[in-house]
Structures are given as structure tokens and as C-alpha cells.
Short mmCIF file of C-alpha atoms and ligand atoms in Angstrom, two decimals:
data_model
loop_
_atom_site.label_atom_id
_atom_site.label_comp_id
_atom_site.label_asym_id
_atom_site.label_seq_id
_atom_site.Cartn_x
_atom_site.Cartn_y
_atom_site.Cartn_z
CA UNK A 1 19.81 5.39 -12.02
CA UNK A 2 16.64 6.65 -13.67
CA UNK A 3 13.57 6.89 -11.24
CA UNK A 4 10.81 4.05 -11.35
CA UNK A 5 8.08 4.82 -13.24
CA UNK A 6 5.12 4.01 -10.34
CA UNK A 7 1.04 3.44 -10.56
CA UNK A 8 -0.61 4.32 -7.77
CA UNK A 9 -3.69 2.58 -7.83
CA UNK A 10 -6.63 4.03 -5.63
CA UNK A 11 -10.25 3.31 -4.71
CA UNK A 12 -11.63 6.24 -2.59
CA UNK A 13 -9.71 9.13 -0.18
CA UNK A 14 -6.26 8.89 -1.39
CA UNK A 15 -4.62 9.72 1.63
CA UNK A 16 -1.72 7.40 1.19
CA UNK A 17 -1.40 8.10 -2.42
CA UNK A 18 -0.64 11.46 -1.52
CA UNK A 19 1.93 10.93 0.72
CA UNK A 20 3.78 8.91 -1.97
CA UNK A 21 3.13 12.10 -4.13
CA UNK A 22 4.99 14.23 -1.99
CA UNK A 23 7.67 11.36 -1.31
CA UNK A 24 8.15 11.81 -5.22
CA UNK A 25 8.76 15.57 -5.22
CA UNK A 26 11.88 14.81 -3.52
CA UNK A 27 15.14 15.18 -5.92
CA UNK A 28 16.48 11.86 -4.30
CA UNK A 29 13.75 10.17 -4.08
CA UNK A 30 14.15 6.72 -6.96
CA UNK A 31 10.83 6.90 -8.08
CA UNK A 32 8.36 9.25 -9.67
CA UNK A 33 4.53 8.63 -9.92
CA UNK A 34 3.37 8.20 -13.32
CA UNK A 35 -0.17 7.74 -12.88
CA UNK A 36 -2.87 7.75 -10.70
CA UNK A 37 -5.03 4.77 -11.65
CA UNK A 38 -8.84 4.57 -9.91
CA UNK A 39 -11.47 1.69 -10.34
CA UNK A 40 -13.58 4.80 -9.05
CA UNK A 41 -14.72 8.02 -10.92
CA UNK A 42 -15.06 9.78 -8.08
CA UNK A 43 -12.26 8.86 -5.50
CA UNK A 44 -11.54 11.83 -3.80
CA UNK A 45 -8.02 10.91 -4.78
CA UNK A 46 -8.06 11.29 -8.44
CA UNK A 47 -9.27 15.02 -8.25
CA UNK A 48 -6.14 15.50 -5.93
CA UNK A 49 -3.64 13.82 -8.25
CA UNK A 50 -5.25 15.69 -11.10
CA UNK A 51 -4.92 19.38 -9.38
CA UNK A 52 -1.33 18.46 -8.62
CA UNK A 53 -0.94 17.86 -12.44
CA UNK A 54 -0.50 13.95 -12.55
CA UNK A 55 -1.76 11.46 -15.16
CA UNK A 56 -4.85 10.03 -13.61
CA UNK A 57 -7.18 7.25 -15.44
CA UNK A 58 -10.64 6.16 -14.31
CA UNK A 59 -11.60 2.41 -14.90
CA UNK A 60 -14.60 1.61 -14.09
CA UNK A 61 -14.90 -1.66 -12.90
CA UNK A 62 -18.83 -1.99 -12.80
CA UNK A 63 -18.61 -1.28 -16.90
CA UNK A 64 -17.17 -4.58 -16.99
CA UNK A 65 -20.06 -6.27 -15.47
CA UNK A 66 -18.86 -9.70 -13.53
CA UNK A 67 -15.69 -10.15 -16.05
CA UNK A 68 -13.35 -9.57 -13.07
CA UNK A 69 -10.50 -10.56 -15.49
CA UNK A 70 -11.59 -7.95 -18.41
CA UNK A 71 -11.04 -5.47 -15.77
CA UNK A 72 -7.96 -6.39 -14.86
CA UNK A 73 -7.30 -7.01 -18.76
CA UNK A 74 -7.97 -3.17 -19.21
CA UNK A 75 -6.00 -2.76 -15.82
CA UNK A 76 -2.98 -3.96 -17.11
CA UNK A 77 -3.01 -2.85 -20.29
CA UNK A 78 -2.72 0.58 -18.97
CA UNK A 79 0.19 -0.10 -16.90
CA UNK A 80 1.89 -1.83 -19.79
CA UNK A 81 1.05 1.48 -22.33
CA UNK A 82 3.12 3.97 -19.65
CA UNK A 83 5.77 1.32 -18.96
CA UNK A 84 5.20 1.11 -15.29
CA UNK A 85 8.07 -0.35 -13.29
CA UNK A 86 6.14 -0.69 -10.00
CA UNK A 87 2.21 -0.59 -8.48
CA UNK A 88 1.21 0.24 -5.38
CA UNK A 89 -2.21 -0.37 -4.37
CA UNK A 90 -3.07 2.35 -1.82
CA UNK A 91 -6.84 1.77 -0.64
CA UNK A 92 -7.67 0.15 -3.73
CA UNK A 93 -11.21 -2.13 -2.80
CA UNK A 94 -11.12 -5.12 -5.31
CA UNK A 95 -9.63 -8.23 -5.40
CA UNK A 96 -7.10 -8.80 -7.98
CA UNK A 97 -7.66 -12.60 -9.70
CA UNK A 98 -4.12 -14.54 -9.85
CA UNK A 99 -3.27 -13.77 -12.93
CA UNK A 100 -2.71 -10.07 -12.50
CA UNK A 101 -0.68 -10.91 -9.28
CA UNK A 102 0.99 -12.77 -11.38
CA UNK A 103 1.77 -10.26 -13.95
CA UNK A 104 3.66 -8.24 -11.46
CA UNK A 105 4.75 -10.79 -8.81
CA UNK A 106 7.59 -8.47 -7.24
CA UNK A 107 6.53 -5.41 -8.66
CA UNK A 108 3.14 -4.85 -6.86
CA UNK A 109 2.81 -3.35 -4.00
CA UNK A 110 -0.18 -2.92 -0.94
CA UNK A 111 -0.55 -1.51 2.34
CA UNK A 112 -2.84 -2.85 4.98
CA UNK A 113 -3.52 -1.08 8.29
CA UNK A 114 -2.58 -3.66 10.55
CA UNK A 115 0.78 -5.92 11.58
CA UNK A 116 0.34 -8.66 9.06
CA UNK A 117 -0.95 -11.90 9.40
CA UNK A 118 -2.90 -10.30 12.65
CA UNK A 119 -5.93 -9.04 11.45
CA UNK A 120 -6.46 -9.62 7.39
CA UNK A 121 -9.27 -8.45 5.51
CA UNK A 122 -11.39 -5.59 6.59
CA UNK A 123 -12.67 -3.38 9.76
CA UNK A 124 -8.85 -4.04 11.39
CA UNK A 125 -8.91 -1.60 14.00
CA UNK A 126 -12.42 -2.90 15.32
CA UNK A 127 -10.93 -6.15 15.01
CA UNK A 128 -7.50 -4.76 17.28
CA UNK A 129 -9.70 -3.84 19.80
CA UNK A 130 -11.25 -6.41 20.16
CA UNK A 131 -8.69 -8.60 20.81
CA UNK A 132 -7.34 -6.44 23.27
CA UNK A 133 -3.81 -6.35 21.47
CA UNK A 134 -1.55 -3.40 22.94
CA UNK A 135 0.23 -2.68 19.67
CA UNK A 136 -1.13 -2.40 16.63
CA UNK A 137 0.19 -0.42 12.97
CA UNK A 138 0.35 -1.37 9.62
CA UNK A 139 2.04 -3.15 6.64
CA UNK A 140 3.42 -3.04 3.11
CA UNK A 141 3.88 -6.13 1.38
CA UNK A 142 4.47 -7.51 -1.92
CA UNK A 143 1.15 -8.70 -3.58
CA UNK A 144 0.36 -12.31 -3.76
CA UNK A 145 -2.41 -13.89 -4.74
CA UNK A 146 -3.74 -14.50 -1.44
CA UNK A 147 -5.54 -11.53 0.42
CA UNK A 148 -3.12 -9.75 2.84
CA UNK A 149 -0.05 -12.35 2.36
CA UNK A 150 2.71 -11.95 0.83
CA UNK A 151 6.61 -10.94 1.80
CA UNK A 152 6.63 -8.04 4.18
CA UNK A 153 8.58 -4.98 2.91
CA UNK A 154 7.84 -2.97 6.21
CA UNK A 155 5.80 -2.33 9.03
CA UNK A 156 5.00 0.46 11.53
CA UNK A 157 3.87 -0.19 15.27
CA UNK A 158 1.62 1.94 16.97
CA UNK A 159 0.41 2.17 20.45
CA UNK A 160 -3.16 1.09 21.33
CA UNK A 161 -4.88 3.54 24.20
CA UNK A 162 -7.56 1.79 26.60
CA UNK A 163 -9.58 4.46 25.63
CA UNK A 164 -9.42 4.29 21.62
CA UNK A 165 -12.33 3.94 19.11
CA UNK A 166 -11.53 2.61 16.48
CA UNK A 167 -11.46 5.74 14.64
CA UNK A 168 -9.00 7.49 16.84
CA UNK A 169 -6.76 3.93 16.08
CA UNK A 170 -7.12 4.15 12.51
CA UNK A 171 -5.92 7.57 12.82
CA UNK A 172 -2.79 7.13 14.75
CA UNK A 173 -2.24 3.70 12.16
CA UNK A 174 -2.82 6.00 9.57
CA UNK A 175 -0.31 9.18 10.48
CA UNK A 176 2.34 6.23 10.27
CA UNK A 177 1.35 4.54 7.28
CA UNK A 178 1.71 7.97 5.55
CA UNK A 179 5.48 7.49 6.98
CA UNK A 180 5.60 3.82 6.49
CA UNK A 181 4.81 3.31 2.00
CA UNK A 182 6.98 5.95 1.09
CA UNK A 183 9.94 4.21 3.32
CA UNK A 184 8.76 0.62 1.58
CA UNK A 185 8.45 2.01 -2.02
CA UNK A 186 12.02 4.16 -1.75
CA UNK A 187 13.63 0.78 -0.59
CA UNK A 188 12.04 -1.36 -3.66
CA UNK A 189 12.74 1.54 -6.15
CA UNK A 190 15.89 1.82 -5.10
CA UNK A 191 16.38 -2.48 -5.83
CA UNK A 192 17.09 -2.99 -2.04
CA UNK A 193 14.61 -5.71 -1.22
CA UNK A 194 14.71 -9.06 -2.65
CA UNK A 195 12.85 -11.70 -1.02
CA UNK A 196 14.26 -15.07 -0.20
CA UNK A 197 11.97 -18.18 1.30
CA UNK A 198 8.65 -15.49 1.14
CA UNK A 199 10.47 -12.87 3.55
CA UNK A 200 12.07 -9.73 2.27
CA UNK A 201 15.78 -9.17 2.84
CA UNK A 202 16.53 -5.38 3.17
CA UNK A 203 20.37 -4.32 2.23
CA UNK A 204 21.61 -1.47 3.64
CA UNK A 205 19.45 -0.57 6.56
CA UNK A 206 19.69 -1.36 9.93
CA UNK A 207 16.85 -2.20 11.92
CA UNK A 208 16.22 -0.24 14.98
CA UNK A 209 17.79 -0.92 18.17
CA UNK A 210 14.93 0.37 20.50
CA UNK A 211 11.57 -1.96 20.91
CA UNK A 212 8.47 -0.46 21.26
CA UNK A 213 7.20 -1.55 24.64
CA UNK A 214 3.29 -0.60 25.54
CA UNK A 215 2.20 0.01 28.84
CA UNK A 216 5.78 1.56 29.59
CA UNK A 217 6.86 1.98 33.35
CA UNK A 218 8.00 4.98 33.66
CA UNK A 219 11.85 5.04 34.08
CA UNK A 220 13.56 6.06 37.18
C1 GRF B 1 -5.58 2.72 4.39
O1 GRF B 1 -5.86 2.53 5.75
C2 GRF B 1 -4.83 1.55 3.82
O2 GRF B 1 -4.00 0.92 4.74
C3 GRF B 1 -5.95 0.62 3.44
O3 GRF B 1 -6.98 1.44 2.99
C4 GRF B 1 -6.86 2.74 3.55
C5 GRF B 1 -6.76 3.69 2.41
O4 GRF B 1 -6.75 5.03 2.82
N1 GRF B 1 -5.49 -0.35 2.47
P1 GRF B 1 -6.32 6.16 1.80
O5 GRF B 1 -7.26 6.04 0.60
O6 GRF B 1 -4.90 5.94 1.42
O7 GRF B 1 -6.53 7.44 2.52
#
């Protein structure tokens, strides 16, 4: 089967995009990064894509004054010129307007650094800690047009410590989503996931056995 041709679409650091970069350097792996797509000149992310030799594109959202759609206009137009199979947004900072959504209902992609639907929007692990939750991790999902919905591809728990910031949180959340979006993106690529009744039904994978219990009691 030939390999998806994916968009990573960025904002800022990268750090996710990356590990879907190396995911794709993998022989097996179904899908190969086309292009690196920022609404940023300067992410730190496009100079890394760029040094490892992929197609990256800047477009500049703040050229296209309010005209959220023109953007996304440009946005897509892109996407459609390389024949892009799937998007994943990977720290990309804008809201995308219904009609892109739209565009690639099934075919878009986001992760979000908590357990969807606890903690939407911004400043999650603040947000984790303050509720006093004991496990917390993060989520890829299909895009919808509502912020942070949409049918949940996978997720990854972490512990919460008593003592965490929430910087030392964000970090173990994001050591796992660096695991977690090339695991989500191999299983779409590879035309596993289809979603019934807004869940995702994965074929061929088994879901683990063992829960993820925090505080644990020692065992005897
Ligand atoms: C990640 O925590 C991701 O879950 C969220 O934005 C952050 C992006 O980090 N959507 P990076 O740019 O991938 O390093």
C-alpha cells in the first residue's frame, strides 16, 4: 500500500512534529511526511524540518488580516497542491473555522495534552492540578469543528506526583505524547480506525490488559 502523504501543521517548538518525523523514517511505517506547514515564520519547528530536508511552507496568518477563512483558503490550497492524504495539527495555535474541518472531516488530525473532554482549551496541566486529578496524559482525536471534541483515536495516561508543577507535568504528558501521535497516525494511515456513533473503532489491536492505578500499594 503506498504510504500517506501527511501535513504536519505546526505553530511554535515542534516537538511532536518531530517525533512523527522520526516515526516516518521507519521502512514500515504507512505514512511519510510531506510537508511541514507553519502559520509561524519562526517556529522553532520549521528550521528543524528544514535541516532534516523536508518541504516546509510558512503562512502567515497575520498577512491575512481578520479573513480567518482566506487563511485557511491559502491553508488548504496548499494541502490540495501536494495531494495530502492526512493533517495533523501538532501545536498548531489557531482555530480552524468549520469549513476547513469540514474539508478534511476524517482526515485531520490534533493532539491535546490532556484525557479528553477533562480539561479543553489551554493551560491543561495548571488546570490538572488544580483539580487534584491523580492521572492525567493526553489525546489524539479527529478534528471537529468544536475545540478539543471530536472521536478519540488514542490516549496516554500519566501519573500526577503531589509534588508536580505544572511544568514537570507537561513534561512527563509530553515524553508520552511523543509515543502516543505516532501510534494514532500509524493506525489511521494504515485505514484501521473508522469511527462509528462519534467514537473510533480500532481493528486489530488489543487494548491493554493492565490499568493504570495511581497511588499504588505496594504489592506483597
Ligand atoms: C503539545 O503539548 C500538544 O499537545 C499541544 O501543544 C503542544 C505542542 O508542543 N497541542 P510541540 O510544538 O509539539 O513541542
Amino acid at each position: 500500500m503506498p504510504r500517506k502523504r501527511v501535513a504536519v501543521v505546526i505553530s511554535g517548538r515542534g516537538s511532536n512534529m518531530r517525533a512523527l518525523i522520526e516515526a516516518a523514517k521507519a521502512e514500515d511505517y504507512p505514512a511519510e511526511i510531506a510537508v511541514v506547514i507553519s502559520n509561524k515564520a519562526n517556529a522553532a519547528g520549521l528550521s528543524y524540518a528544514a535541516a532534516a530536508g523536508l518541504a516546509t511552507v510558512t503562512i502567515d496568518h497575520s498577512l491575512f488580516g481578520g479573513d480567518r477563512e482566506g487563511f485557511e483558503r491559502a491553508l488548504d490550497r496548499e494541502l490540495q497542491s501536494r495531494a495530502i492524504d492526512l493533517v495533523c495539527l501538532a501545536g498548531f495555535m489557531r482555530l480552524l473555522t468549520p469549513w476547513l474541518v469540514q474539508q478534511w472531516s476524517g482526515r485531520m488530525l490534533n493532539i491535546h495534552p490532556s484525557l479528553l473532554p477533562a480539561f479543553k482549551g489551554l493551560h491543561t496541566h495548571e488546570a490538572a492540578l488544580r483539580a487534584g486529578v491523580k492521572i492525567h496524559g493526553a489525546t489524539v482525536h479527529f478534528v471537529v469543528p468544536e475545540t478539543d471534541s471530536g472521536p478519540i483515536i488514542a490516549q496516554a495516561a500519566v501519573a500526577v506526583h503531589d509534588h508536580d508543577t505544572p511544568q514537570t507535568l507537561a513534561d512527563r504528558v509530553l515524553a508520552v505524547e511523543h509515543r502516543l501521535y505516532p501510534l494514532a497516525l500509524r493506525l489511521v494511515a494504515e485505514g484501521r480506525v473508522r469511527v462509528e456513533d462519534g467514537r473510533c473503532i480500532v481493528t486489530g489491536i488489543t487494548a491493554g490488559a493492565g490499568a493504570l492505578i495511581v497511588p499504588s500499594i505496594p504489592g506483597p
